[in-house]
PDB file of C-alpha atoms and ligand atoms in Angstrom:
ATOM      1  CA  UNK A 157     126.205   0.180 133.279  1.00 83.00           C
ATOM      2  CA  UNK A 158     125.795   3.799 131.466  1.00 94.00           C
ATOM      3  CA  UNK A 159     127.024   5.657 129.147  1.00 97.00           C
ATOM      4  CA  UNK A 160     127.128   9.214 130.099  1.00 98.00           C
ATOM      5  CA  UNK A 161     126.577  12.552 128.011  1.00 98.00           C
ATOM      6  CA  UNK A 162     130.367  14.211 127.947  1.00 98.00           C
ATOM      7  CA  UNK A 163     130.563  18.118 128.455  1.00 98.00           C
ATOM      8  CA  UNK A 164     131.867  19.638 125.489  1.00 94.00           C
ATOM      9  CA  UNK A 165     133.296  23.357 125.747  1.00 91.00           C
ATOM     10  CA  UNK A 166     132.608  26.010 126.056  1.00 87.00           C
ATOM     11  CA  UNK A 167     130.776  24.593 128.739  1.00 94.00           C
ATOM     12  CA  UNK A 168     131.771  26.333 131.670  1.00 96.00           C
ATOM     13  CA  UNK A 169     131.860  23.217 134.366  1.00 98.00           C
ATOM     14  CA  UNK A 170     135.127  21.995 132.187  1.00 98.00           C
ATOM     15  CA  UNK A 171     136.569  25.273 134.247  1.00 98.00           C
ATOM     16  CA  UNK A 172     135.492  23.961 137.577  1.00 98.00           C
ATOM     17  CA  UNK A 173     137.964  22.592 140.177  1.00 98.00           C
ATOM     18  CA  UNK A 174     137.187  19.050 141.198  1.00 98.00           C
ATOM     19  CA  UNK A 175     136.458  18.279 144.668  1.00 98.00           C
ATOM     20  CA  UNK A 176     138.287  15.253 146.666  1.00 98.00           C
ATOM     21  CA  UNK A 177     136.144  12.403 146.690  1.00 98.00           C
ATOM     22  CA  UNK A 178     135.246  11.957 150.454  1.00 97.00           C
ATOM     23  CA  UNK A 179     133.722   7.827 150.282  1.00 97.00           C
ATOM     24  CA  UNK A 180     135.517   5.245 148.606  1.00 98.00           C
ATOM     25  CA  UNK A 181     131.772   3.111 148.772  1.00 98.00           C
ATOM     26  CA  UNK A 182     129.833   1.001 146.249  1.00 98.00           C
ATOM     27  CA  UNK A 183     127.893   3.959 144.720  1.00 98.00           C
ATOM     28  CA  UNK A 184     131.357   5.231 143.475  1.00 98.00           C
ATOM     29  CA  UNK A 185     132.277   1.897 142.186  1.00 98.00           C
ATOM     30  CA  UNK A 186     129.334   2.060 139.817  1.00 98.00           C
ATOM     31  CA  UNK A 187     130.292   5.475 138.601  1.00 98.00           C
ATOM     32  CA  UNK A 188     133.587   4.855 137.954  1.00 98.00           C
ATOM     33  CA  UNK A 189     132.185   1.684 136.040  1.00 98.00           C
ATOM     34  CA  UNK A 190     129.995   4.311 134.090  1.00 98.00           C
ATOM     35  CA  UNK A 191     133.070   6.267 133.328  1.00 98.00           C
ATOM     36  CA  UNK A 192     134.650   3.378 131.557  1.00 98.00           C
ATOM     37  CA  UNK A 193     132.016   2.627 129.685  1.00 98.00           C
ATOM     38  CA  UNK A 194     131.715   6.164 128.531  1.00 98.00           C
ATOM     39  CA  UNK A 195     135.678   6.094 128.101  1.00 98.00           C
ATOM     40  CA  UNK A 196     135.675   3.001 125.893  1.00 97.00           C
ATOM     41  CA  UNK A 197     132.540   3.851 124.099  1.00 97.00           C
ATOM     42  CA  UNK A 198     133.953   7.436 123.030  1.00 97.00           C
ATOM     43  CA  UNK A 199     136.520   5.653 121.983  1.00 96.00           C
ATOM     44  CA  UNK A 200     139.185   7.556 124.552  1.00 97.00           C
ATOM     45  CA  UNK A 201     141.926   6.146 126.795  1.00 97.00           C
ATOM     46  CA  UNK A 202     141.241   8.512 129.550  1.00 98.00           C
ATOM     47  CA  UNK A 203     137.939  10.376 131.247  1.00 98.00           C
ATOM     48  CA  UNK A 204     137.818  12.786 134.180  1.00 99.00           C
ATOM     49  CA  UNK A 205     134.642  12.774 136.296  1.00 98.00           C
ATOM     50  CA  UNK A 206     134.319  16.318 135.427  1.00 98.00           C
ATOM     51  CA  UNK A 207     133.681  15.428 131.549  1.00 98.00           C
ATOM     52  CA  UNK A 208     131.004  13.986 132.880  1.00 98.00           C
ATOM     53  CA  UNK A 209     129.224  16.842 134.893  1.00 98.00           C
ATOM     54  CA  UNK A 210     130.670  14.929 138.146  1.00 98.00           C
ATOM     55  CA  UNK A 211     133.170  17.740 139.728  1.00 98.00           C
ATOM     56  CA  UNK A 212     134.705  15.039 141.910  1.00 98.00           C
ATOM     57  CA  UNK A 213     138.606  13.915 142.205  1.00 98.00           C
ATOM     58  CA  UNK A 214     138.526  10.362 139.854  1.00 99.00           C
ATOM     59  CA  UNK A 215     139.809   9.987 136.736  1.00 98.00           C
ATOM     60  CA  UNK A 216     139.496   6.719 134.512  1.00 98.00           C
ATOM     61  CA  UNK A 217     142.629   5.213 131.765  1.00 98.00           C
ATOM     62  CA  UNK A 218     143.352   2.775 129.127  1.00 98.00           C
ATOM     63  CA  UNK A 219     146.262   2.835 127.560  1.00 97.00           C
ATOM     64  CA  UNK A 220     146.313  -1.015 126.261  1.00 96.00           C
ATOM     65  CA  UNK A 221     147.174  -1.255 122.649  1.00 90.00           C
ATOM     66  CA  UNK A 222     143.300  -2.402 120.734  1.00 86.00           C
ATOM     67  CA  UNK A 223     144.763  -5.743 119.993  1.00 87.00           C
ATOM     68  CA  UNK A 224     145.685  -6.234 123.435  1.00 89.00           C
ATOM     69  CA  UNK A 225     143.138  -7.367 126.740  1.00 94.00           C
ATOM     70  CA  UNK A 226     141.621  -4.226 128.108  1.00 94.00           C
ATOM     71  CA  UNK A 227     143.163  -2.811 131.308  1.00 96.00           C
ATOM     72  CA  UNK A 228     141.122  -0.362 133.173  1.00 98.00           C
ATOM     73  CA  UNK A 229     142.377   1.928 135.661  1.00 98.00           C
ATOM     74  CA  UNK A 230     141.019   4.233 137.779  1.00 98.00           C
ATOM     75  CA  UNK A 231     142.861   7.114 140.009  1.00 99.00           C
ATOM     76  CA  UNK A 232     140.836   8.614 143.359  1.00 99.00           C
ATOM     77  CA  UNK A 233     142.252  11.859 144.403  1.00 99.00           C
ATOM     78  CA  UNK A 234     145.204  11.507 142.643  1.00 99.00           C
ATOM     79  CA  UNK A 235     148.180  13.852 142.827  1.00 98.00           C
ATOM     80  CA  UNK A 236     151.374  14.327 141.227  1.00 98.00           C
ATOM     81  CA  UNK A 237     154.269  13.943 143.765  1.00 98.00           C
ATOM     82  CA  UNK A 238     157.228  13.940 141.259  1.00 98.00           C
ATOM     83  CA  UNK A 239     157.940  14.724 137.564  1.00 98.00           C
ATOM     84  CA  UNK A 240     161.160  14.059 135.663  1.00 98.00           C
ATOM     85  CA  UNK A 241     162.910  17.134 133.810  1.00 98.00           C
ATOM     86  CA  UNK A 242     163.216  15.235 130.882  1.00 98.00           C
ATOM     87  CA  UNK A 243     160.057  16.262 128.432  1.00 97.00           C
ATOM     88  CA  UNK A 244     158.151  14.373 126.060  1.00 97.00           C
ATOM     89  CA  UNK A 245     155.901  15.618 123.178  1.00 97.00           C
ATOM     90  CA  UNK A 246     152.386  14.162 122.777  1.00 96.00           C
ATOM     91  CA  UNK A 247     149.733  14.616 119.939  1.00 95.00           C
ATOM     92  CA  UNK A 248     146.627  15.623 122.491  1.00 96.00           C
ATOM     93  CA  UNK A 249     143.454  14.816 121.858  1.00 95.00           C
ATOM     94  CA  UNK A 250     140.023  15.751 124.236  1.00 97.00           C
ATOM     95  CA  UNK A 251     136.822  13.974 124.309  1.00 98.00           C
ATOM     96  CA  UNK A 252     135.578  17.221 125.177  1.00 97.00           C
ATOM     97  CA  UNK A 253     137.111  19.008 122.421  1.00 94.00           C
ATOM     98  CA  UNK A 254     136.201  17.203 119.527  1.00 89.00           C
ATOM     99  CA  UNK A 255     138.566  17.219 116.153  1.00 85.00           C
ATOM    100  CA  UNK A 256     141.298  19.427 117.699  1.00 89.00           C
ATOM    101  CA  UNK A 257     144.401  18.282 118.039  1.00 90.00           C
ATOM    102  CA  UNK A 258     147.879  19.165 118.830  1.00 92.00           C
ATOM    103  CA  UNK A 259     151.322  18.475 119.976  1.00 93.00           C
ATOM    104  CA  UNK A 260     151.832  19.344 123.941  1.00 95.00           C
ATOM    105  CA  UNK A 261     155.233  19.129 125.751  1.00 96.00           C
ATOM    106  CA  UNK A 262     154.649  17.210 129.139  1.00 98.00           C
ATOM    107  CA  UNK A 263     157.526  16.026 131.534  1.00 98.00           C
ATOM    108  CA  UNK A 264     157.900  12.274 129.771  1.00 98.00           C
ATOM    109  CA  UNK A 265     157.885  10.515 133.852  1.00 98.00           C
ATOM    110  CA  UNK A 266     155.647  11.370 136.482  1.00 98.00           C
ATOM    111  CA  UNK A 267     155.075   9.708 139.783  1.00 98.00           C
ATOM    112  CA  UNK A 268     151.559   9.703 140.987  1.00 98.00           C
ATOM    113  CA  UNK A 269     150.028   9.038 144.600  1.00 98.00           C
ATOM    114  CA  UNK A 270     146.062   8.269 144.036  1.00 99.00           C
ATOM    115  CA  UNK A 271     143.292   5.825 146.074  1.00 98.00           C
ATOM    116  CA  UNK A 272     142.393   3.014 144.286  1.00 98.00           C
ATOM    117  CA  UNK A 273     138.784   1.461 143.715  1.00 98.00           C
ATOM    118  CA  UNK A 274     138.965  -0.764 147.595  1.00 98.00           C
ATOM    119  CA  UNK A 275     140.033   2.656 149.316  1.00 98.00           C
ATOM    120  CA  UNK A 276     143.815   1.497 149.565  1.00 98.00           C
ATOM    121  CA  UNK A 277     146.821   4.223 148.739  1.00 98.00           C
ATOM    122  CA  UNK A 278     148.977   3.522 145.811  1.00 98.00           C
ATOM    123  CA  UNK A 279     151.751   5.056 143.776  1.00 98.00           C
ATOM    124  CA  UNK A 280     152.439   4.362 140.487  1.00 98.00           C
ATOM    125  CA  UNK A 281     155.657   6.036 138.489  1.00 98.00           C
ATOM    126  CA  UNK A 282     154.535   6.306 134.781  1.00 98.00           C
ATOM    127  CA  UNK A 283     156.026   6.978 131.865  1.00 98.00           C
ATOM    128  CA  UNK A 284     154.584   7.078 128.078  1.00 97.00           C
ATOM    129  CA  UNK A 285     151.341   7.329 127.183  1.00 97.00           C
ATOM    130  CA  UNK A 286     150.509   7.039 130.420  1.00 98.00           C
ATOM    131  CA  UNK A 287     152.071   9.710 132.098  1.00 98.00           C
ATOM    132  CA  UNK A 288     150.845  12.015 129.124  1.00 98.00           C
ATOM    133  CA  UNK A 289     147.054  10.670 129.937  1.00 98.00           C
ATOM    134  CA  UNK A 290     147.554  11.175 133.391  1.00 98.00           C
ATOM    135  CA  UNK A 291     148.653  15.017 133.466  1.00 98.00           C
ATOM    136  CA  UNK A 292     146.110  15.525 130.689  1.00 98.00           C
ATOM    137  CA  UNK A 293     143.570  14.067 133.308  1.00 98.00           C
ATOM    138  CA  UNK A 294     144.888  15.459 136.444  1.00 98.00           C
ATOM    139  CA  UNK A 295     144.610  18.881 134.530  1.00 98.00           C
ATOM    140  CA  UNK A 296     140.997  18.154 134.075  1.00 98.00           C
ATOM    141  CA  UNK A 297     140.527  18.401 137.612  1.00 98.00           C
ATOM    142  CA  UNK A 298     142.127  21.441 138.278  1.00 98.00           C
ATOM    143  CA  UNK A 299     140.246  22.972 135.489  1.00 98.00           C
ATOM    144  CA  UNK A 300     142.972  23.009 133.024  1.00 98.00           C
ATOM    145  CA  UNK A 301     142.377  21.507 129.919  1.00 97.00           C
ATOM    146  CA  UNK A 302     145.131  21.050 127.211  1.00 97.00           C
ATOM    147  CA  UNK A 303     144.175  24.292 124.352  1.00 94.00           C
ATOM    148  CA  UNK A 304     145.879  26.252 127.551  1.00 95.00           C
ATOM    149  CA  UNK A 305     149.153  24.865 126.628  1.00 96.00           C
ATOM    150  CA  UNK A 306     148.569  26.607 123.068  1.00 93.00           C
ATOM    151  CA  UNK A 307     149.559  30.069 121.829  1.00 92.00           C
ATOM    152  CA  UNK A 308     146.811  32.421 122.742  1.00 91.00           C
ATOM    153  CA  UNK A 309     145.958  33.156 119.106  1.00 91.00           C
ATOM    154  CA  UNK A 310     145.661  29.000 118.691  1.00 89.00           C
ATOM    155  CA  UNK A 311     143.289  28.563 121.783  1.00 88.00           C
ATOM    156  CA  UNK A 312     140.849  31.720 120.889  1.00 88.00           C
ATOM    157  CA  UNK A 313     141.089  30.230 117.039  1.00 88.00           C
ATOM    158  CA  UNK A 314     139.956  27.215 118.726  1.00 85.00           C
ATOM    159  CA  UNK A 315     137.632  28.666 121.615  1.00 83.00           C
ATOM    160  CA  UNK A 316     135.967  30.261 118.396  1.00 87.00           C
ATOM    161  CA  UNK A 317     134.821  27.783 116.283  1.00 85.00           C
ATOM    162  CA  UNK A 318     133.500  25.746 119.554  1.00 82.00           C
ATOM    163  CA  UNK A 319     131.103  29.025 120.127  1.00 82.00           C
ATOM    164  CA  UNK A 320     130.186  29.400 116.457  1.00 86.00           C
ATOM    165  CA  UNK A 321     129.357  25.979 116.262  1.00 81.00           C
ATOM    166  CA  UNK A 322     127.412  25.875 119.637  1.00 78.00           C
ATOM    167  CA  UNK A 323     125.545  28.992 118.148  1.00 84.00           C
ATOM    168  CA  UNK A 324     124.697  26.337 115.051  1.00 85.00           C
ATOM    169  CA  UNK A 325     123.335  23.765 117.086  1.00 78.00           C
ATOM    170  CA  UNK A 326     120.708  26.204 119.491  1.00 77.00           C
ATOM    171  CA  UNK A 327     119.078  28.062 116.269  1.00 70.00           C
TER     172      UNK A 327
HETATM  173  O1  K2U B 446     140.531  13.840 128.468  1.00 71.46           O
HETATM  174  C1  K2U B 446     140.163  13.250 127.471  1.00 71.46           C
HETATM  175  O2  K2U B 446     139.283  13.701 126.719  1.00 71.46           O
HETATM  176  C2  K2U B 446     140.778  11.941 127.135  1.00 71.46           C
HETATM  177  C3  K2U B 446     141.710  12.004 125.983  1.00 71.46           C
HETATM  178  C4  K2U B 446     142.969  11.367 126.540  1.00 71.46           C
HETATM  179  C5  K2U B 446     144.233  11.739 125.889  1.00 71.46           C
HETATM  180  C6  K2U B 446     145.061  12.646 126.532  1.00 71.46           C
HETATM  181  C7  K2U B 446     146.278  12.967 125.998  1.00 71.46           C
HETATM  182  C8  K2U B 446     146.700  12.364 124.819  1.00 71.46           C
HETATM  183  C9  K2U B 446     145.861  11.451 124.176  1.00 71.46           C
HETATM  184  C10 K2U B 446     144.609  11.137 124.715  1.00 71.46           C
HETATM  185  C11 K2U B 446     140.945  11.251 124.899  1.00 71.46           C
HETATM  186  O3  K2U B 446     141.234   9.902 124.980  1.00 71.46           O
HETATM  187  S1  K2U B 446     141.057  11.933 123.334  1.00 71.46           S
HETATM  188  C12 K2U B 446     140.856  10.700 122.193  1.00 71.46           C
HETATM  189  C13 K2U B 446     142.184  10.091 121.849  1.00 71.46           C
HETATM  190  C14 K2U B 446     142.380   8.741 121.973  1.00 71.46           C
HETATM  191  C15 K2U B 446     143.625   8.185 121.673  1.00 71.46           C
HETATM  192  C16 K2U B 446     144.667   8.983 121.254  1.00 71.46           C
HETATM  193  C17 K2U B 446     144.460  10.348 121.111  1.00 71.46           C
HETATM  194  C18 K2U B 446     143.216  10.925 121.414  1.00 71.46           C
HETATM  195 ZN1   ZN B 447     140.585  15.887 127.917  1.00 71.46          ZN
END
């Protein structure tokens, strides 16, 4: 197993729709086993392909408490069939956008349809952490990531100090 370089912005691939994943086969076994290993090694408790440079529909989670046994899952082409009106309010974080953080309103219960690692069609209705790391995710492969939920003068505040400190790091 790997653990892959993530994208941090303002990379512009983080902007990139995802495309679904075609072949459920062993080659995307491995990657998604790559993605964990990335995931747990960050430390996060969710990864979309695209942080990795891999524009492709699969996202990995973890939402088991550290004192608890790890359980992995990972969501092929997944889409969001229902949410519940009721919101919930998250402290966000992104692996790919180091040290910011910030409260985001999500619906608090979403049901999502997905393929799972042997090919087969699932749905799962989440709530939680969950269902926060899975629209954070899911927004990931559309492109989205969660500084779009801010006020504009927060996100260019934000967009800012990622291109000043990119600036740093190629002198
Ligand atoms: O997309 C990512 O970079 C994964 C995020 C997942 C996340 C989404 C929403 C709310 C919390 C986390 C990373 O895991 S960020 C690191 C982190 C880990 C635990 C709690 C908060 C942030
Ligand atoms: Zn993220």
């Amino acid at each position: 197993m790997s653990i892959l370089p993530i994208v941090v912005i303002p990379d512009p691939i983080l902007r990139e729709p995802s495309k679904p994943v075609e072949r459920v086969d062993d080659s995307l076994r491995k990657f998604a086993d790559n993605m964990l290993e990335t995931m747990y090694d960050a430390p996060g408790v969710g990864l979309a392909a695209i942080q990795v440079a891999e524009p492709i529909r699969m996202l990995t989670v973890d939402v088991s408490e550290k004192e608890e046994e790890r359980q992995p899952q990972v969501f092929i082409n997944p889409k969001i069939v229902q949410v519940s009106d009721t919101p919930n309010v998250y402290e966000e974080g992104c692996l790919s956008i180091p040290d910011v953080y910030a409260e985001i309103e999500r619906p608090a219960e979403v049901t999502v349809e997905y393929l799972d690692l042997s090919g087969e069609q699932k749905t799962i209705k989440a709530d939680g952490l969950l269902a926060t790391v899975l629209q954070h995710e899911i927004d990931h492969l559309d492109g989205k990531l969660f500084i779009d939920y801010l006020s504009k003068l927060k996100r260019e505040m934000v967009i800012r100090k990622f291109k000043k400190l990119a600036k740093q790091r190629a002198i």
